[in-house]
PDB file of C-alpha atoms in Angstrom:
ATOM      1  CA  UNK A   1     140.211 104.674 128.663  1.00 30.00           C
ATOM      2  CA  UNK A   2     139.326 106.823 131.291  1.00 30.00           C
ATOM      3  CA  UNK A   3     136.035 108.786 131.562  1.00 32.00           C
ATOM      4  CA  UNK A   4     134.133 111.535 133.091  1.00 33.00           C
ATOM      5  CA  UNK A   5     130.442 111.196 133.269  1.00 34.00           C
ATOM      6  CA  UNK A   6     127.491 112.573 134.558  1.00 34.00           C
ATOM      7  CA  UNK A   7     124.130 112.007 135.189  1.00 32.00           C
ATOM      8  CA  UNK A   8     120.573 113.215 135.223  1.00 31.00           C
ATOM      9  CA  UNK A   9     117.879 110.491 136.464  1.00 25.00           C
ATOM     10  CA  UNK A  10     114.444 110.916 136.477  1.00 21.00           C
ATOM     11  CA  UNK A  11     111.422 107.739 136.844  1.00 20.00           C
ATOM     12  CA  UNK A  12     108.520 107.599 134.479  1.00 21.00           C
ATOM     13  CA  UNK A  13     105.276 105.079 134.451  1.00 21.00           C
ATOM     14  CA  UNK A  14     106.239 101.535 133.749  1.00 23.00           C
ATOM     15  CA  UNK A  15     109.906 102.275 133.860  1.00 28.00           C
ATOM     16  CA  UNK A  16     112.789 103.832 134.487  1.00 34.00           C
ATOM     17  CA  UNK A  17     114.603 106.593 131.920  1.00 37.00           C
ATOM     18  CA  UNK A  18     118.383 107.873 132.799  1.00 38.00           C
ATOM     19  CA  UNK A  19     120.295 109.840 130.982  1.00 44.00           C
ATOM     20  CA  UNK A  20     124.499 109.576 130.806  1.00 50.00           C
ATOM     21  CA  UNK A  21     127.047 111.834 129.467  1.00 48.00           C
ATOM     22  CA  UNK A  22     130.452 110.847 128.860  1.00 44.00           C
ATOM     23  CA  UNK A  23     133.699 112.006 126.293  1.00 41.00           C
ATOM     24  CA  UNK A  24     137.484 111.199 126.225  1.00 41.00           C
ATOM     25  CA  UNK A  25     139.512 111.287 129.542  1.00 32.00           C
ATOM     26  CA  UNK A  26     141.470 113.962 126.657  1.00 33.00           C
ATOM     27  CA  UNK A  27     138.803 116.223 126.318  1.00 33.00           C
ATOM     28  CA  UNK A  28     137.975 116.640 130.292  1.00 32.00           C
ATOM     29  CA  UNK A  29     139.637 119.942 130.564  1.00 28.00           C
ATOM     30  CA  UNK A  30     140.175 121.073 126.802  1.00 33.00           C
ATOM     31  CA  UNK A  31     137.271 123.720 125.578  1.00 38.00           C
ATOM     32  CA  UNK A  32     136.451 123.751 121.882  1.00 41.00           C
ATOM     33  CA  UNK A  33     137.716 127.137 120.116  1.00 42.00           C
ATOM     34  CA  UNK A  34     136.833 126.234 116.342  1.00 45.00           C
ATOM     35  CA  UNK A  35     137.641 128.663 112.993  1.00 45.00           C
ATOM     36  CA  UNK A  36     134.042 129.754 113.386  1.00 57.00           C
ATOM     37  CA  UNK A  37     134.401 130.611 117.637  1.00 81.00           C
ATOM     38  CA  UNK A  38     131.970 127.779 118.054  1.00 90.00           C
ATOM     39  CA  UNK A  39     131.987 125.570 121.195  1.00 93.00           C
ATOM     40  CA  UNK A  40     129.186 122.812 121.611  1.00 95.00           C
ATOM     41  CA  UNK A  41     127.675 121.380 124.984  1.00 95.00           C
ATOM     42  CA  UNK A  42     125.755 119.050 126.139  1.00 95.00           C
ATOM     43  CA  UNK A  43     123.313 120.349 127.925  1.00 95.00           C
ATOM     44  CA  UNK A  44     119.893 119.648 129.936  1.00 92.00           C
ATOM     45  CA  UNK A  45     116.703 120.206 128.621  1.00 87.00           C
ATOM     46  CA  UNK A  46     113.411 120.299 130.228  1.00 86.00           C
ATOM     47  CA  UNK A  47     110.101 120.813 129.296  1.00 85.00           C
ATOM     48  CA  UNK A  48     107.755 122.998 131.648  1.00 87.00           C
ATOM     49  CA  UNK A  49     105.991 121.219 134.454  1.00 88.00           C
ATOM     50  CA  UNK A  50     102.904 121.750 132.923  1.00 89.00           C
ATOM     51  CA  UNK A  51     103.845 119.423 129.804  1.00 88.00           C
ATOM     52  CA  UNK A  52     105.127 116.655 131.824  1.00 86.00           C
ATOM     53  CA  UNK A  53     108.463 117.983 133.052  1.00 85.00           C
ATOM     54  CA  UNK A  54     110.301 115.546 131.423  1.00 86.00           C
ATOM     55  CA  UNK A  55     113.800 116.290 130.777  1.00 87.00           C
ATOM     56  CA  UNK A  56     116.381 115.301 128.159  1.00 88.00           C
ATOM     57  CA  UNK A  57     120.167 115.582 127.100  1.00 91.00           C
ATOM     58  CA  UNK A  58     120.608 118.100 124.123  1.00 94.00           C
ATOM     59  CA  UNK A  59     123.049 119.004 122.378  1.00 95.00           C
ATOM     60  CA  UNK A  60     123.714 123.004 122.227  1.00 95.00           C
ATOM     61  CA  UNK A  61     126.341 125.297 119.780  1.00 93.00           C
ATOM     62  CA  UNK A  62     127.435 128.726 121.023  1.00 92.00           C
ATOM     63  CA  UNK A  63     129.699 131.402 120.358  1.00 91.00           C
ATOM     64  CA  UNK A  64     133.390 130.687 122.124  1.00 89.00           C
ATOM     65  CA  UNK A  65     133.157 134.283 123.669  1.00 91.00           C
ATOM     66  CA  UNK A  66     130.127 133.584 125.366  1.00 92.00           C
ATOM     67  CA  UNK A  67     130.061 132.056 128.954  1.00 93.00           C
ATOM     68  CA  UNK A  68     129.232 128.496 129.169  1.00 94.00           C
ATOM     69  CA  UNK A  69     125.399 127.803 129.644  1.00 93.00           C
ATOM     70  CA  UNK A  70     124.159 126.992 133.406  1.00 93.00           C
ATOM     71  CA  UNK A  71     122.492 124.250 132.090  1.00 93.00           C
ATOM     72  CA  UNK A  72     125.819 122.367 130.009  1.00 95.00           C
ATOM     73  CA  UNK A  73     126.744 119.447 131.304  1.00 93.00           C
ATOM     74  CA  UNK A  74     130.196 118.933 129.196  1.00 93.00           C
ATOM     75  CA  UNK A  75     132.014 120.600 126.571  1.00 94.00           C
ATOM     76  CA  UNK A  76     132.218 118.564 123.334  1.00 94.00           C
ATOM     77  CA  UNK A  77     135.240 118.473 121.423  1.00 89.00           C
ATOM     78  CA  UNK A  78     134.777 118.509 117.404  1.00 92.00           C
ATOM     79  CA  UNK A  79     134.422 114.744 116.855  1.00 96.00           C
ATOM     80  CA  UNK A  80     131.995 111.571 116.637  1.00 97.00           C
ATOM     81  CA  UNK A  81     128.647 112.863 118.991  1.00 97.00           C
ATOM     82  CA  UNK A  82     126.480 109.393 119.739  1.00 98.00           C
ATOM     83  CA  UNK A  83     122.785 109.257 120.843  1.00 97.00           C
ATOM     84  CA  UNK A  84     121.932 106.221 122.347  1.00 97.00           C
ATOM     85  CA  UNK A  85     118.555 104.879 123.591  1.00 96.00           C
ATOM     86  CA  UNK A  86     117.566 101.268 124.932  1.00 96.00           C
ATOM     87  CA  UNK A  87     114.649 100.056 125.520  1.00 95.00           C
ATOM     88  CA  UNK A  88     113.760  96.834 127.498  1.00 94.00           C
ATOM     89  CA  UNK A  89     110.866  94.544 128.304  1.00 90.00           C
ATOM     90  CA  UNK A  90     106.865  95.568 127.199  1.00 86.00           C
ATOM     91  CA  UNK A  91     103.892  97.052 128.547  1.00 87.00           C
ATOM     92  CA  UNK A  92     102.849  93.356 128.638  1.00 88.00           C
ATOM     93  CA  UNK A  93     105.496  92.012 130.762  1.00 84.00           C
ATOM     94  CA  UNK A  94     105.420  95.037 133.576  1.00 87.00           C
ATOM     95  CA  UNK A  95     106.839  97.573 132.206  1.00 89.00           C
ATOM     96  CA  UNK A  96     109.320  99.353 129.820  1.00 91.00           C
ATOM     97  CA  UNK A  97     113.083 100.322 131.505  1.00 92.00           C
ATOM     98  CA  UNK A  98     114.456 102.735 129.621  1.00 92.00           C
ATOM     99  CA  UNK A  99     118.476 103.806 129.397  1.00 93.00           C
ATOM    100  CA  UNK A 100     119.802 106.823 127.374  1.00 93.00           C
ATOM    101  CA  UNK A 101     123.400 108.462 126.961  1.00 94.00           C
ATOM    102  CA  UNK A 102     124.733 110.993 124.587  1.00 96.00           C
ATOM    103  CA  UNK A 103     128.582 111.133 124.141  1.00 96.00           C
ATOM    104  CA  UNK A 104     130.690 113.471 122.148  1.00 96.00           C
ATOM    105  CA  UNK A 105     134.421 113.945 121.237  1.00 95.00           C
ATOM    106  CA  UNK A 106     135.315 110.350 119.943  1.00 97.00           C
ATOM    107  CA  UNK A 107     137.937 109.914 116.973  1.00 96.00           C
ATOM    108  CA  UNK A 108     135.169 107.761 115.333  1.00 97.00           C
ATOM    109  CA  UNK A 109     131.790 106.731 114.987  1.00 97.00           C
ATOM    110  CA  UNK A 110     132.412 103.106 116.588  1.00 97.00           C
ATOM    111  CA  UNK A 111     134.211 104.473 119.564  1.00 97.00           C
ATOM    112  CA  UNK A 112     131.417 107.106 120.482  1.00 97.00           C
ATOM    113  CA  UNK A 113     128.815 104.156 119.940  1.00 98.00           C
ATOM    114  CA  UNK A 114     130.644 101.661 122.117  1.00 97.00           C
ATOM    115  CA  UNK A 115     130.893 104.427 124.613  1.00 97.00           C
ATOM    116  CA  UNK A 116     127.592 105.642 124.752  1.00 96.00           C
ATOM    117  CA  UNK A 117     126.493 101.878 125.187  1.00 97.00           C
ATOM    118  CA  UNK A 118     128.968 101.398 128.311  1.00 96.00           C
ATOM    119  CA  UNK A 119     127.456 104.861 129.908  1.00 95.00           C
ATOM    120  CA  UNK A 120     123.729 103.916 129.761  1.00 94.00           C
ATOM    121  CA  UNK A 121     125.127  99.903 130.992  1.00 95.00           C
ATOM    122  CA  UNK A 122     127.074 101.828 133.882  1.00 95.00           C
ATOM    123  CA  UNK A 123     124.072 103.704 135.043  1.00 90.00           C
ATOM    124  CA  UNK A 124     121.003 101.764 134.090  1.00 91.00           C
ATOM    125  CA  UNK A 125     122.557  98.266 135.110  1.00 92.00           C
ATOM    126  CA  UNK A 126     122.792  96.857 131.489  1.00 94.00           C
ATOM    127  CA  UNK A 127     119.752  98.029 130.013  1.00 94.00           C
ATOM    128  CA  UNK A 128     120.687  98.953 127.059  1.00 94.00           C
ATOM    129  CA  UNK A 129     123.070  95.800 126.279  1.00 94.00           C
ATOM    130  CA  UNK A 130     119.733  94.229 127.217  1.00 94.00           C
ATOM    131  CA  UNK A 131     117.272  95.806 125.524  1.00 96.00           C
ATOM    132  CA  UNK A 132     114.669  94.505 122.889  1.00 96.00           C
ATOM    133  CA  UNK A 133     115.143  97.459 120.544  1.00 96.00           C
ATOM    134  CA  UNK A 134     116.880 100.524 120.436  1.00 98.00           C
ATOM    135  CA  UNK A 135     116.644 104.104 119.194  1.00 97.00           C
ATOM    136  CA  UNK A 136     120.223 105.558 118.452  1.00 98.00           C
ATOM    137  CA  UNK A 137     121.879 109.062 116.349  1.00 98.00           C
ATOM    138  CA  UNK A 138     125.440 109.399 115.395  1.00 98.00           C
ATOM    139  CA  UNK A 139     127.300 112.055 113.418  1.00 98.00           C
ATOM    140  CA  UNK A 140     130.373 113.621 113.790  1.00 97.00           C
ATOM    141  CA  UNK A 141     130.515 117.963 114.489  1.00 95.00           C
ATOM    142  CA  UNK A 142     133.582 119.515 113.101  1.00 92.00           C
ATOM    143  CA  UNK A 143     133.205 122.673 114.964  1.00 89.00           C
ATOM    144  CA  UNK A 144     131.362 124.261 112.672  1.00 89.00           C
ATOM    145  CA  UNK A 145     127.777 126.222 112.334  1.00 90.00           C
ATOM    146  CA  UNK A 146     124.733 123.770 112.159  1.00 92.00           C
ATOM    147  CA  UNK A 147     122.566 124.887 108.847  1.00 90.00           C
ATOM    148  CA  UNK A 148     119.363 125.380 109.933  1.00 90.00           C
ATOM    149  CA  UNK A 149     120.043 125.995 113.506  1.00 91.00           C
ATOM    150  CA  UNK A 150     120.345 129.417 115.502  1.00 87.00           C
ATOM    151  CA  UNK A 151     123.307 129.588 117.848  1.00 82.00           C
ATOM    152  CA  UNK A 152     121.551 128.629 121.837  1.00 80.00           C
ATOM    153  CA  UNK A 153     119.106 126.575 120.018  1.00 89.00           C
ATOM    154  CA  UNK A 154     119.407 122.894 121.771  1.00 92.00           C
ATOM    155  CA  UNK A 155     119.704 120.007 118.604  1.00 93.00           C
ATOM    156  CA  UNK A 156     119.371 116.685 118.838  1.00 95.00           C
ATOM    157  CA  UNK A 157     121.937 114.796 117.181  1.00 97.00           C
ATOM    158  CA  UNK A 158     119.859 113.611 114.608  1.00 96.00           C
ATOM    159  CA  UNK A 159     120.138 117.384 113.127  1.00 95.00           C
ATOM    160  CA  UNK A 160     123.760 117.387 112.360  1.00 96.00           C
ATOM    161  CA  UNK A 161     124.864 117.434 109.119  1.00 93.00           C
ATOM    162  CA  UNK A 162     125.182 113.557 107.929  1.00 94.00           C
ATOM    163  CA  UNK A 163     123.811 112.062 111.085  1.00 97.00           C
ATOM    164  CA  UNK A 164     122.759 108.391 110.947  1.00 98.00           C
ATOM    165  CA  UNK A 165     119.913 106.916 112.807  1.00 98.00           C
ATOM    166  CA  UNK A 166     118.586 103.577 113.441  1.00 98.00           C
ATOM    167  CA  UNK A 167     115.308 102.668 115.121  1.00 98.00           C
ATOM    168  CA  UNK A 168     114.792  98.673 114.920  1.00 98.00           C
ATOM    169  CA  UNK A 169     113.844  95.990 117.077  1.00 96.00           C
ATOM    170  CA  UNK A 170     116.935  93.558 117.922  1.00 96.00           C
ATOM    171  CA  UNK A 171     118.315  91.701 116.761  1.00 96.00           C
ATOM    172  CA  UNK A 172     119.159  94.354 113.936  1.00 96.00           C
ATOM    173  CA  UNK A 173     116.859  94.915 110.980  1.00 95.00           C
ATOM    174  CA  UNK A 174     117.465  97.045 108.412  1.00 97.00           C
ATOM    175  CA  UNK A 175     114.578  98.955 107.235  1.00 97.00           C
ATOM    176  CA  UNK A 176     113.352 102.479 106.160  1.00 97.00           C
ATOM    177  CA  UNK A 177     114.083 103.412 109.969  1.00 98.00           C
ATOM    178  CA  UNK A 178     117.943 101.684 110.127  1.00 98.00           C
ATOM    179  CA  UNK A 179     119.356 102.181 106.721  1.00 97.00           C
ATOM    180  CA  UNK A 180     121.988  99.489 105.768  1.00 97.00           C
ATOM    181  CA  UNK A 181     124.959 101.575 106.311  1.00 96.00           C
ATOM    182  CA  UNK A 182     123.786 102.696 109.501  1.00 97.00           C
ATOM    183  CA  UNK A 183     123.101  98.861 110.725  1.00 97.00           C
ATOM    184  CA  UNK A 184     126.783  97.937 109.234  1.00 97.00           C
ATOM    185  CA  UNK A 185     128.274 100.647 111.424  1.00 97.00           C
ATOM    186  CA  UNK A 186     126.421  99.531 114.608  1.00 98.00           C
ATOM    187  CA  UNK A 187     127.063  96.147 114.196  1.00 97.00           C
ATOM    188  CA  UNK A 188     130.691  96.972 113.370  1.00 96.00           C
ATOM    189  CA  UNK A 189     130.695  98.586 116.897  1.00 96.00           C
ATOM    190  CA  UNK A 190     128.906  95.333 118.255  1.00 95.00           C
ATOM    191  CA  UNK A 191     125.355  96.276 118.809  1.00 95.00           C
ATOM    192  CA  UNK A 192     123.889  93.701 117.009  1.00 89.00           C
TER     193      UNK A 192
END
């Protein structure tokens, strides 16, 4: 499968942090028109200098009619959206690398996984096939509103309706923070 991707880097202390985007080679040049006139970016977030600066991939839901925001990154087709986040190494040891991607527009929750992990490998040179535990979001958006969130109001994926989210060392554990179904789907997409 082909992809388009993109990337934001930035360094922190004791590590490195990139964020990826990537979707479907099929949903390069298609926009999202849903029933409700909703399309959905991914878009880049950054706090003010004055709080660190630090910036982030969000995800963002806005009327079709409107113009697309300076800030998006992609257009999302209605679909599996993935979060991922690896971490490698310790404080202890030199330093923790960090590798992120977000992904959207997959025809299931395993495919936007696997993707997301092959973006942040691509662009952080295998961290987060590497890394000692992991932080990761999944849910799929079918083009409608968000309850709870105000249209050009930036959501992580975490907020969509039904999302799943694991945060465990690896190998996997299931715990209060990666529910069993959640650690069945991830290892069913081979994060282990």
């Amino acid at each position: 499968m082909n992809f388009k991707s993109a990337m934001l880097g930035s360094v922190v202390v004791a590590g490195a942090l990139s964020f990826g985007v990537v979707l479907p080679s099929a949903a390069q040049t298609a926009a999202v028109s849903t029933d409700k006139g909703l399309k959905m970016y991914i878009v880049e977030s950054c706090e003010p200098f004055a709080k660190g600066g630090r910036c982030s991939l969000a995800l963002l839901t806005q009327p079709a009619s409107q113009s697309a925001p300076t800030n998006a990154q992609t257009t999302c087709e209605s679909g599996w959206v993935a979060n991922f986040m690896g971490l490698e190494g310790t404080v202890e040891k030199g330093g923790i690398n960090r590798g992120s991607a977000i992904v959207c527009g997959y025809q299931s929750a395993e495919q936007a996984l696997r993707a997301a992990v092959k973006v942040c490998d691509e662009q952080m040179d295998g961290i987060c096939s590497r890394a000692d535990s992991i932080n990761v979001s999944w849910a799929s958006w079918n083009g409608q509103a968000i309850p709870g969130v105000a249209s050009d109001q930036t959501l992580k994926v975490n907020q969509l309706p039904d999302a799943r989210t694991c945060l465990s060392e690896l190998p996997l554990k299931e715990s209060a923070d990666c529910k069993a179904r959640a650690a069945v789907e991830l290892r069913s997409a081979g994060i282990h």
